[in-house]
Amino acid sequence: MTLASETTTTTATATATTVQLRLTDGWFAVCDLSLLMPGRGVAALLPDGHQVALFLDRTGRMYAIDNRDPFSGAAVLSRGLTGTHQGHPFVASPLLKQRFDLESGQCLDDETVRVATYEVRAR
Amino acid sequence: MTATLGGTPTIVLVGHGMVGQRFLEALAERGLTATHRVVVLCEEPRPAYDRVQLTSYFSGTTPEELSMTDMEFIKDHGIELHIGDPAETVDRAAKRVTARSGLTVDYDTLVLATGSYPFVPPVPNKDAEGCFVYRTIEDLLAIEEYARSRATTGAVVGGGLLGLEAAGALKGLGLTSHIVEFAPRLMPVQVDDGGGAALLRTIEDMGLSVHTGVGTQEILTDDSGAVTGMKLSDGSELATDLVVFSAGVRPRDQLARDCGLTVGERGGITVDEQCRTVNDPQVFAIGECALAADGRVYGLVAPGYEQAETAAATIASDEASFTGADLSTKLKLLGVDVASFGDAHGTAEDCLDVVYSDARSGTYKKLVIGRNGELLGGILVGDAEAYGTLRAFTGSVPPVSPEQLVLPAGDGASVQLGPSALPDEAIICSCHNVTKGAIRGAVTDHACTTVPEVKKCTKAGTGCGSCVKVLGQLVTSELEASGVEVDKGLCGCFSQTREELYEIVLALRVTSYRQLLDRYGREGAQDGDGCEVCKPAVGSIIASLAPTIGANGYVLDGEQASLQDTNDHFLANLQKNGSYSIVPRIPGGEITPEKLIVIGEVARDFGLYTKITGGQRIDMFGARVEQLPLIWARLVDAGFESGHAYGKSLRTVKSCVGQTWCRYGVQDSVRMAIDLELRYRGLRSPHKLKSAVSGCARECAEAQSKDFGIIATANGWNLYVGGNGGATPRHADLLAQDLSDAELIRLIDRFLMFYIRTADRLERTSTWLERIPGGLDHIREVVVEDSLGICEELESLMTAHVAAYRDEWAETINDPEKLSRFVSFVNAPDTPDPVVGFVPERDQIKPDLPLLTIGTRPLEGSAQR
Ligand code: SRM
Ligand SMILES: Cc1cc2nc3c(=O)[nH]c(=O)nc-3n(C[C@H](O)[C@H](O)[C@H](O)COP(=O)(O)OP(=O)(O)OC[C@H]3O[C@@H](n4cnc5c(N)ncnc54)[C@H](O)[C@@H]3O)c2cc1C
Ligand code: SF4
Ligand code: FES
């Protein structure tokens, strides 16, 4: 399983139509790119039961992080609002509003907390 | 101070009033509570409270809110506070105090802070049933009860500061009110004849009857001994059911007399400049019970506070003295400003008066100018705007001519003297003796950037409150002077305030967040993705202006969807485990049995937890995302719509049952509540909006705690605005009275649209009203008197909103593209989120919290695509 907390997430420009996530055993197809909306996330279920939050920004870049909000335990990060903080993309948890860097998974409001990130591409 | 051999020295404080409490704080500040045992004997059934604000009890301030005593403070400093246990005797030889309960305490230092008692002239029947004094919370409770149950008319004996306050309170209780004053004018101590005349006119215009130049000779009673009227010195009789004596106060010095301490001819425990009694260095007297070294007994709180500081300093062996104080007062009675300061009556030699008087508007201003042009004092009636600045200039030569200071604005000559012209030594807050320099220091050295911070840091403004206005001006000018860029921008993305963005969106018809960000955002933020602060704020502005600027008012339309907070995005309220709650609108709280049954059936069929909310409707909890549209479909089918429990928009308009059923009701409050809720439903605003309509003054719908609350009167409706529950409750202010249905609605239209236009993000009407310059008066000018000429626009904005309203739930369930978003997983639309689980409690469900702590859980047969 790629609990890829230390690996950097690559972002892909949307040229093809299927969104794919890199798991340990290869690329996993999630959904059609048209289902992503700039500035909002969706949640995807992985074969092992993990949940991933997928986001698209206004330039077409995609990001994927663990969907579980580490502060509450609820699987809701995909439902947060996104934004740019000092040039970096982030999502704010819809529950208690902590922000997470979408590229590194680092929580911007608590340096001891980080969520897993995934490589994502559209093919 | 001498310590008891082998023990901790003991300080006994007799009297826990305003000055006593201040004395305790001064002890703590000097560390004396750590080195001394401190025992307090408090006669009243409650610890120290704010007597100065006593009358605010009648405008809704509770006894708890009046309290000045932080029990944590008492506990933390190990103070032994004996409530309801007055000192009865003092044995100065044995240095022992005995309290009513029999408690005895040996003191090393005794501090008397017993205050005053109201003087009741010795007229026959002065103790009859229905006669009261006005000094303690208990007095007020008794007056209120008697006024409500047994009186329609009330008379106050005494037309001084307190008498006017008491008369105002009686009027507020609905009594026909009279004031009987022996002197030829009202407030004889503070104002002169000219000021008294201006005051008289204004007070009579308010419907209070004033009888000056007459004394009370006898209280008349009926057979049962209850008050029926009073006989006056001119031979006339005044019928009244209730009498409040407010004929001055006398120092409570009996305890001191009994133990052989010297008291003045007209009362007051004689003390020296250190506040020590002249007979016994171990005994101090402070506050209203003390006859100060300058031969005066001070009936105001500020000098008492100074005495408290002096006594505490002396006990700590520090240098301090109290040699006298200023007698400035400002009072706002039923909306009339009255202020006097310094040498108001011009007793100094060779002084000159500068007087401006306008009998028509009830304005009178007099300044007393000394031989060298210095301001000695003054009286302001009807317009005391300049009080704070003038008081602070007292003793110095003002930088502009005195005429310019008293002439009304608009007459060319008038000058608004800003506090920046004041010298650093000027006392801004006389309650706490805080100078302009100290306030500037709070801003420059202690990095205070707001008035509340400065209040906390310097105590300025925490007494009578009359200096708060000047305080605000000083803080702002100081911040600006010290070059602090007060960034009023909405967030890191926009340097504009919400109000400015609103104006941009409206004027330029901007319908897209991106367009707004790219053109008007801060430099580094343009072309970015914004943030979680400005997105919903701009989303809300666009939504509330949608019909006018030509945007689609549907919050899930296009780009708008990406701006909404999660609750607005899912049109439901997110709960701690990722499930949602659903609140259908129940306008005015009125619901048919059939609809109640539908809610019951839906909740049962989907296994939802149900609860009656604090907003007179029903909340259903525990729905998964994918269940939301199914639930809405059932509800919409039965005639329900979204209750907007999620949006920063109108929540509920609560109602009481009103005239239709209630024996007291004078208008149909339910119908009005329903009309209002349907009119303003879906209106996106800076924060949520709540309302209520009560059918009579009993106020069962709690309208005065709402953003806009309506109370029925025999002649129509009274509109209150700016109320709030929550963490910082605020009672609403009366905006207009006796409105017809149409007038009421028109005024609310304007009020709400003006609020939406000018408030900050997440600023309830209560905080908005207190923040905006001019406060309620300004709002009244704008929305009632149309001073800005924008009322027509405000009304048409509201008309457009009302016409464009559509139910978000119905709109969503009829839009397959939007519906596809209501799934837990984009790649497994039929699979529910496995961490949303429930366990039983009291025959219903509650979130399964342990499930959340697991984090991930392998799923059997999870669907993939
Ligand atoms: C459901 C309800 C409690 C209940 O079970 O009774 C409730 C529930 C919540 N309230 Fe409330 N409030 C509810 C009535 C009230 C009331 C009573 C009233 O409206 O008469 C008040 C005080 C009145 C007032 O607002 O002035 C109230 C003052 C607050 C506040 C403090 C607001 C303030 O200005 O200080 C918040 C926090 C906020 O909005 O920032 C809040 C916030 C919330 C939130 C939204 C907190 C959150 O973000 O999760 C709760 C979510 C509701 C949900 O999940 O469905 N709720 N809340 C009530 C819903 C009423 C309704 O039918 O819509
Ligand atoms: C309605 C009203 C409005 C006012 N407005 C203003 C204003 O605008 N500005 C202003 O400066 N001042 C105002 N004042 C005056 C101000 O309240 C007093 O100056 C101030 O309260 C004096 O404080 P104190 O501690 O000396 O006396 P108090 O606050 O009266 O406290 C004395 C306490 O000692 C208790 N006590 C007495 N004897 C004993 C005993 N033997 N044992 C134990 N306890 C005892 C009393 O019960 C009382 O609680 C107002 C007063 C009233 C009533
Ligand atoms: S507010 Fe008045 S009309 Fe309404 S229920 Fe209460 S008593 Fe009756
Ligand atoms: S002057 Fe009374 S609080 Fe400042």
CSV table of C-alpha atoms in Angstrom, one decimal, chain B residues 460-809:
chain,number,residue,atom,x,y,z
B,460,ALA,CA,-10.2,53.0,30.8
B,461,GLY,CA,-13.8,52.8,29.7
B,462,THR,CA,-14.8,50.0,32.1
B,463,GLY,CA,-16.6,52.3,34.6
B,464,CYS,CA,-19.5,54.5,33.7
B,465,GLY,CA,-18.6,54.1,30.0
B,466,SER,CA,-18.8,57.8,29.1
B,467,CYS,CA,-15.3,58.0,27.8
B,468,VAL,CA,-15.5,55.0,25.4
B,469,LYS,CA,-16.2,57.3,22.4
B,470,VAL,CA,-13.1,59.4,22.9
B,471,LEU,CA,-11.2,56.2,23.7
B,472,GLY,CA,-12.1,54.8,20.3
B,473,GLN,CA,-11.0,58.0,18.5
B,474,LEU,CA,-7.7,57.9,20.4
B,475,VAL,CA,-6.9,54.3,19.6
B,476,THR,CA,-7.6,54.8,15.9
B,477,SER,CA,-5.6,58.0,15.7
B,478,GLU,CA,-2.8,56.5,17.7
B,479,LEU,CA,-2.6,53.5,15.5
B,480,GLU,CA,-2.6,55.6,12.4
B,481,ALA,CA,0.1,57.9,13.8
B,482,SER,CA,2.3,55.1,14.8
B,483,GLY,CA,2.2,53.9,11.2
B,484,VAL,CA,0.4,50.7,11.9
B,485,GLU,CA,-1.2,49.7,8.7
B,486,VAL,CA,-4.5,48.5,9.9
B,487,ASP,CA,-5.1,45.9,7.2
B,488,LYS,CA,-8.9,45.9,6.9
B,489,GLY,CA,-8.7,43.5,4.0
B,490,LEU,CA,-11.0,40.5,3.9
B,491,CYS,CA,-8.2,37.9,3.8
B,492,GLY,CA,-4.9,37.2,2.2
B,493,CYS,CA,-6.5,37.3,-1.2
B,494,PHE,CA,-8.3,40.7,-1.1
B,495,SER,CA,-7.2,44.0,0.4
B,496,GLN,CA,-10.8,45.2,0.3
B,497,THR,CA,-13.4,44.8,3.0
B,498,ARG,CA,-16.5,42.8,2.5
B,499,GLU,CA,-18.4,46.0,2.1
B,500,GLU,CA,-16.1,47.2,-0.6
B,501,LEU,CA,-16.3,44.0,-2.5
B,502,TYR,CA,-20.1,44.2,-2.3
B,503,GLU,CA,-20.0,47.6,-3.9
B,504,ILE,CA,-17.7,46.4,-6.6
B,505,VAL,CA,-19.8,43.4,-7.4
B,506,LEU,CA,-23.0,45.5,-7.4
B,507,ALA,CA,-21.6,48.4,-9.4
B,508,LEU,CA,-19.7,46.4,-12.0
B,509,ARG,CA,-22.1,43.5,-12.1
B,510,VAL,CA,-19.4,41.0,-11.4
B,511,THR,CA,-20.9,37.6,-11.5
B,512,SER,CA,-17.7,35.5,-11.3
B,513,TYR,CA,-15.4,35.0,-8.3
B,514,ARG,CA,-12.5,34.3,-10.6
B,515,GLN,CA,-13.0,37.5,-12.4
B,516,LEU,CA,-13.2,39.4,-9.1
B,517,LEU,CA,-10.0,37.8,-7.8
B,518,ASP,CA,-8.0,38.3,-11.0
B,519,ARG,CA,-8.9,41.9,-11.3
B,520,TYR,CA,-9.3,43.1,-7.7
B,521,GLY,CA,-7.3,40.5,-5.7
B,522,ARG,CA,-4.0,41.3,-4.0
B,523,GLU,CA,-1.1,41.0,-6.2
B,524,GLY,CA,0.2,37.6,-5.2
B,525,ALA,CA,-3.4,36.2,-5.1
B,526,GLN,CA,-4.5,37.0,-8.6
B,527,ASP,CA,-4.8,34.0,-10.8
B,528,GLY,CA,-4.6,31.7,-7.8
B,529,ASP,CA,-7.3,29.6,-6.2
B,530,GLY,CA,-8.4,32.0,-3.5
B,531,CYS,CA,-9.0,30.7,0.0
B,532,GLU,CA,-11.6,29.3,2.3
B,533,VAL,CA,-12.3,32.8,3.7
B,534,CYS,CA,-13.1,34.8,0.6
B,535,LYS,CA,-14.7,32.1,-1.5
B,536,PRO,CA,-17.8,31.7,0.6
B,537,ALA,CA,-17.9,35.4,1.4
B,538,VAL,CA,-17.9,36.4,-2.3
B,539,GLY,CA,-20.2,33.5,-3.0
B,540,SER,CA,-22.7,35.0,-0.6
B,541,ILE,CA,-22.4,38.5,-2.0
B,542,ILE,CA,-23.0,37.1,-5.5
B,543,ALA,CA,-26.0,35.1,-4.2
B,544,SER,CA,-27.6,37.9,-2.4
B,545,LEU,CA,-27.3,40.2,-5.4
B,546,ALA,CA,-27.9,37.5,-8.0
B,547,PRO,CA,-31.2,38.8,-9.5
B,548,THR,CA,-29.9,42.3,-9.7
B,549,ILE,CA,-26.5,41.6,-11.2
B,550,GLY,CA,-27.8,38.9,-13.5
B,551,ALA,CA,-26.2,35.9,-11.8
B,552,ASN,CA,-28.0,32.6,-11.3
B,553,GLY,CA,-29.2,32.6,-7.7
B,554,TYR,CA,-28.8,28.8,-7.4
B,555,VAL,CA,-25.8,28.2,-5.2
B,556,LEU,CA,-24.8,25.0,-7.0
B,557,ASP,CA,-24.7,26.6,-10.4
B,558,GLY,CA,-21.4,26.5,-12.3
B,559,GLU,CA,-18.5,28.2,-10.5
B,560,GLN,CA,-20.7,29.1,-7.6
B,561,ALA,CA,-20.7,25.5,-6.4
B,562,SER,CA,-17.0,25.7,-5.8
B,563,LEU,CA,-17.4,28.7,-3.5
B,564,GLN,CA,-19.8,27.2,-1.0
B,565,ASP,CA,-18.9,26.0,2.4
B,566,THR,CA,-19.5,22.3,2.7
B,567,ASN,CA,-22.9,22.8,4.3
B,568,ASP,CA,-24.1,25.0,1.5
B,569,HIS,CA,-22.6,22.7,-1.1
B,570,PHE,CA,-24.6,19.8,0.2
B,571,LEU,CA,-27.6,21.9,1.3
B,572,ALA,CA,-27.4,20.2,4.7
B,573,ASN,CA,-25.4,20.4,7.9
B,574,LEU,CA,-22.2,18.3,8.2
B,575,GLN,CA,-22.0,16.4,11.5
B,576,LYS,CA,-18.9,15.1,13.3
B,577,ASN,CA,-18.8,11.7,11.7
B,578,GLY,CA,-19.3,13.0,8.1
B,579,SER,CA,-23.1,12.4,8.0
B,580,TYR,CA,-25.6,15.3,7.6
B,581,SER,CA,-28.6,16.7,9.3
B,582,ILE,CA,-31.7,17.9,7.5
B,583,VAL,CA,-34.0,20.8,8.6
B,584,PRO,CA,-37.1,21.5,6.5
B,585,ARG,CA,-38.5,24.9,6.8
B,586,ILE,CA,-41.5,25.2,9.1
B,587,PRO,CA,-42.4,28.9,8.7
B,588,GLY,CA,-43.2,30.5,12.0
B,589,GLY,CA,-43.1,27.1,13.7
B,590,GLU,CA,-46.6,26.4,12.5
B,591,ILE,CA,-47.1,22.9,11.1
B,592,THR,CA,-50.1,20.7,10.2
B,593,PRO,CA,-50.5,17.2,11.7
B,594,GLU,CA,-50.1,15.7,8.2
B,595,LYS,CA,-46.7,17.4,7.7
B,596,LEU,CA,-45.6,16.3,11.2
B,597,ILE,CA,-46.5,12.7,10.2
B,598,VAL,CA,-44.5,13.0,7.0
B,599,ILE,CA,-41.4,14.1,9.0
B,600,GLY,CA,-42.0,11.2,11.3
B,601,GLU,CA,-42.3,8.8,8.5
B,602,VAL,CA,-39.2,10.0,6.6
B,603,ALA,CA,-37.1,9.9,9.8
B,604,ARG,CA,-38.4,6.4,10.6
B,605,ASP,CA,-37.8,5.1,7.1
B,606,PHE,CA,-34.2,6.5,6.9
B,607,GLY,CA,-33.4,5.7,10.5
B,608,LEU,CA,-32.7,9.3,11.4
B,609,TYR,CA,-32.3,10.8,14.8
B,610,THR,CA,-34.9,13.5,15.4
B,611,LYS,CA,-34.9,16.4,17.7
B,612,ILE,CA,-36.9,19.6,18.1
B,613,THR,CA,-34.5,22.5,17.6
B,614,GLY,CA,-34.2,25.7,19.5
B,615,GLY,CA,-35.6,27.4,16.4
B,616,GLN,CA,-39.1,25.9,16.5
B,617,ARG,CA,-38.5,23.2,13.9
B,618,ILE,CA,-37.4,19.7,13.6
B,619,ASP,CA,-33.9,18.4,12.8
B,620,MET,CA,-33.2,15.0,11.4
B,621,PHE,CA,-29.7,13.8,11.9
B,622,GLY,CA,-27.5,11.0,10.5
B,623,ALA,CA,-28.2,11.0,6.7
B,624,ARG,CA,-25.4,9.9,4.4
B,625,VAL,CA,-24.6,12.0,1.4
B,626,GLU,CA,-26.3,9.7,-1.0
B,627,GLN,CA,-29.5,9.6,1.1
B,628,LEU,CA,-29.9,13.4,1.0
B,629,PRO,CA,-31.7,13.6,-2.4
B,630,LEU,CA,-33.9,10.7,-1.6
B,631,ILE,CA,-35.0,12.3,1.7
B,632,TRP,CA,-35.5,15.7,0.1
B,633,ALA,CA,-37.6,14.1,-2.6
B,634,ARG,CA,-40.0,12.8,0.0
B,635,LEU,CA,-40.1,16.1,1.9
B,636,VAL,CA,-40.5,18.2,-1.2
B,637,ASP,CA,-43.3,16.0,-2.3
B,638,ALA,CA,-45.1,16.6,0.9
B,639,GLY,CA,-44.8,20.4,0.4
B,640,PHE,CA,-41.6,21.1,2.4
B,641,GLU,CA,-38.6,23.1,1.3
B,642,SER,CA,-35.1,23.7,2.5
B,643,GLY,CA,-35.0,25.5,5.9
B,644,HIS,CA,-31.5,26.9,5.1
B,645,ALA,CA,-30.2,25.6,8.5
B,646,TYR,CA,-26.9,25.5,6.7
B,647,GLY,CA,-26.5,28.8,4.9
B,648,LYS,CA,-25.5,32.2,6.2
B,649,SER,CA,-29.0,33.3,5.4
B,650,LEU,CA,-32.4,33.6,7.1
B,651,ARG,CA,-32.9,30.8,9.6
B,652,THR,CA,-36.2,30.9,11.4
B,653,VAL,CA,-38.8,33.5,12.2
B,654,LYS,CA,-40.1,32.1,15.5
B,655,SER,CA,-43.6,33.0,16.6
B,656,CYS,CA,-45.8,32.9,19.7
B,657,VAL,CA,-49.4,31.8,19.3
B,658,GLY,CA,-50.6,35.4,19.4
B,659,GLN,CA,-54.0,36.9,19.2
B,660,THR,CA,-55.7,34.0,17.6
B,661,TRP,CA,-55.6,31.9,20.8
B,662,CYS,CA,-53.8,33.7,23.5
B,663,ARG,CA,-55.9,35.9,25.8
B,664,TYR,CA,-53.3,38.6,25.8
B,665,GLY,CA,-52.4,38.7,22.2
B,666,VAL,CA,-53.0,42.0,20.3
B,667,GLN,CA,-51.9,41.0,16.8
B,668,ASP,CA,-51.7,37.9,14.7
B,669,SER,CA,-48.0,37.1,15.4
B,670,VAL,CA,-48.1,33.7,13.7
B,671,ARG,CA,-49.3,35.1,10.4
B,672,MET,CA,-46.7,37.9,10.5
B,673,ALA,CA,-43.9,35.4,11.3
B,674,ILE,CA,-45.0,33.2,8.4
B,675,ASP,CA,-45.1,36.2,6.1
B,676,LEU,CA,-41.7,37.3,7.1
B,677,GLU,CA,-40.1,33.9,6.9
B,678,LEU,CA,-41.5,33.4,3.4
B,679,ARG,CA,-40.4,36.8,2.3
B,680,TYR,CA,-36.8,36.6,3.5
B,681,ARG,CA,-36.2,32.8,3.0
B,682,GLY,CA,-33.0,32.0,1.1
B,683,LEU,CA,-31.6,35.5,1.5
B,684,ARG,CA,-27.8,35.1,1.7
B,685,SER,CA,-26.2,37.4,4.2
B,686,PRO,CA,-22.9,38.1,5.9
B,687,HIS,CA,-24.0,35.9,8.8
B,688,LYS,CA,-27.1,34.0,9.7
B,689,LEU,CA,-30.3,36.0,10.3
B,690,LYS,CA,-32.9,35.2,12.9
B,691,SER,CA,-36.2,36.7,13.7
B,692,ALA,CA,-39.2,36.3,15.9
B,693,VAL,CA,-42.7,37.8,16.3
B,694,SER,CA,-44.4,38.1,19.7
B,695,GLY,CA,-48.1,38.8,20.0
B,696,CYS,CA,-47.8,41.2,22.9
B,697,ALA,CA,-45.3,42.7,25.3
B,698,ARG,CA,-45.0,39.5,27.3
B,699,GLU,CA,-42.6,38.5,24.5
B,700,CYS,CA,-43.0,34.7,24.5
B,701,ALA,CA,-41.2,34.5,21.1
B,702,GLU,CA,-38.1,36.1,22.5
B,703,ALA,CA,-38.0,38.7,19.7
B,704,GLN,CA,-35.6,40.9,21.5
B,705,SER,CA,-32.9,38.3,21.1
B,706,LYS,CA,-33.1,38.3,17.3
B,707,ASP,CA,-31.5,40.1,14.5
B,708,PHE,CA,-34.8,41.6,13.8
B,709,GLY,CA,-37.6,41.0,16.3
B,710,ILE,CA,-41.1,42.2,16.2
B,711,ILE,CA,-43.5,42.8,19.1
B,712,ALA,CA,-47.1,43.5,18.6
B,713,THR,CA,-48.7,46.6,20.1
B,714,ALA,CA,-52.3,47.7,20.2
B,715,ASN,CA,-51.5,49.9,17.3
B,716,GLY,CA,-49.3,47.7,15.1
B,717,TRP,CA,-45.8,46.4,15.5
B,718,ASN,CA,-42.6,47.5,17.2
B,719,LEU,CA,-39.4,46.6,15.4
B,720,TYR,CA,-36.3,45.7,17.3
B,721,VAL,CA,-33.0,45.2,15.7
B,722,GLY,CA,-29.5,43.9,16.5
B,723,GLY,CA,-30.5,41.2,19.1
B,724,ASN,CA,-28.3,38.1,19.5
B,725,GLY,CA,-28.2,35.0,21.6
B,726,GLY,CA,-25.0,32.9,21.3
B,727,ALA,CA,-21.9,33.5,23.3
B,728,THR,CA,-22.3,37.3,23.6
B,729,PRO,CA,-26.0,37.9,24.0
B,730,ARG,CA,-27.4,41.3,23.2
B,731,HIS,CA,-30.8,42.7,23.6
B,732,ALA,CA,-32.2,44.2,20.4
B,733,ASP,CA,-32.7,48.0,20.2
B,734,LEU,CA,-36.1,49.5,19.3
B,735,LEU,CA,-35.9,50.9,15.8
B,736,ALA,CA,-39.4,52.0,15.2
B,737,GLN,CA,-42.8,51.8,16.9
B,738,ASP,CA,-46.4,51.2,16.0
B,739,LEU,CA,-45.8,50.2,12.4
B,740,SER,CA,-48.5,49.0,10.1
B,741,ASP,CA,-47.9,45.6,8.3
B,742,ALA,CA,-46.7,47.4,5.2
B,743,GLU,CA,-44.5,49.9,7.1
B,744,LEU,CA,-42.9,47.0,9.0
B,745,ILE,CA,-42.0,45.0,6.0
B,746,ARG,CA,-40.7,48.0,4.2
B,747,LEU,CA,-38.5,48.9,7.1
B,748,ILE,CA,-37.2,45.3,7.5
B,749,ASP,CA,-36.4,45.2,3.7
B,750,ARG,CA,-34.3,48.3,4.1
B,751,PHE,CA,-32.6,47.2,7.3
B,752,LEU,CA,-31.6,43.8,6.0
B,753,MET,CA,-30.3,45.1,2.7
B,754,PHE,CA,-28.3,47.8,4.4
B,755,TYR,CA,-26.9,45.2,6.7
B,756,ILE,CA,-26.0,42.9,3.9
B,757,ARG,CA,-24.4,45.8,2.1
B,758,THR,CA,-22.2,47.1,4.9
B,759,ALA,CA,-21.5,44.3,7.4
B,760,ASP,CA,-18.2,42.3,7.6
B,761,ARG,CA,-18.1,38.7,6.9
B,762,LEU,CA,-19.5,36.6,9.8
B,763,GLU,CA,-20.6,39.8,11.5
B,764,ARG,CA,-24.1,39.4,13.1
B,765,THR,CA,-26.4,42.4,13.1
B,766,SER,CA,-25.5,42.9,16.8
B,767,THR,CA,-21.8,43.4,16.3
B,768,TRP,CA,-22.4,45.3,13.1
B,769,LEU,CA,-24.7,47.7,14.9
B,770,GLU,CA,-22.1,48.3,17.6
B,771,ARG,CA,-19.3,48.6,15.2
B,772,ILE,CA,-20.6,51.0,12.6
B,773,PRO,CA,-20.0,54.7,13.3
B,774,GLY,CA,-23.1,56.3,14.8
B,775,GLY,CA,-24.6,52.9,15.7
B,776,LEU,CA,-28.3,52.7,16.0
B,777,ASP,CA,-28.8,56.4,15.4
B,778,HIS,CA,-27.0,56.1,12.1
B,779,ILE,CA,-29.0,53.1,11.0
B,780,ARG,CA,-32.2,54.8,11.9
B,781,GLU,CA,-31.2,57.8,9.9
B,782,VAL,CA,-30.4,55.7,6.9
B,783,VAL,CA,-33.3,53.2,6.9
B,784,VAL,CA,-36.0,55.4,8.5
B,785,GLU,CA,-35.2,58.9,7.4
B,786,ASP,CA,-33.4,57.9,4.2
B,787,SER,CA,-30.5,60.2,5.0
B,788,LEU,CA,-28.3,58.6,2.2
B,789,GLY,CA,-31.1,58.5,-0.3
B,790,ILE,CA,-30.6,54.8,-0.8
B,791,CYS,CA,-33.9,53.4,0.6
B,792,GLU,CA,-35.5,53.0,-2.8
B,793,GLU,CA,-32.5,51.0,-4.0
B,794,LEU,CA,-32.5,48.8,-0.9
B,795,GLU,CA,-36.2,48.1,-1.4
B,796,SER,CA,-35.8,47.2,-5.0
B,797,LEU,CA,-32.9,44.9,-4.2
B,798,MET,CA,-35.2,43.1,-1.8
B,799,THR,CA,-38.0,43.0,-4.2
B,800,ALA,CA,-35.7,41.3,-6.7
B,801,HIS,CA,-34.6,38.8,-4.2
B,802,VAL,CA,-38.2,37.9,-3.2
B,803,ALA,CA,-39.2,37.5,-6.8
B,804,ALA,CA,-36.3,35.3,-7.7
B,805,TYR,CA,-36.5,32.9,-4.8
B,806,ARG,CA,-36.5,29.2,-5.7
B,807,ASP,CA,-36.2,26.2,-3.4
B,808,GLU,CA,-32.7,24.7,-3.5
B,809,TRP,CA,-33.8,21.2,-2.7
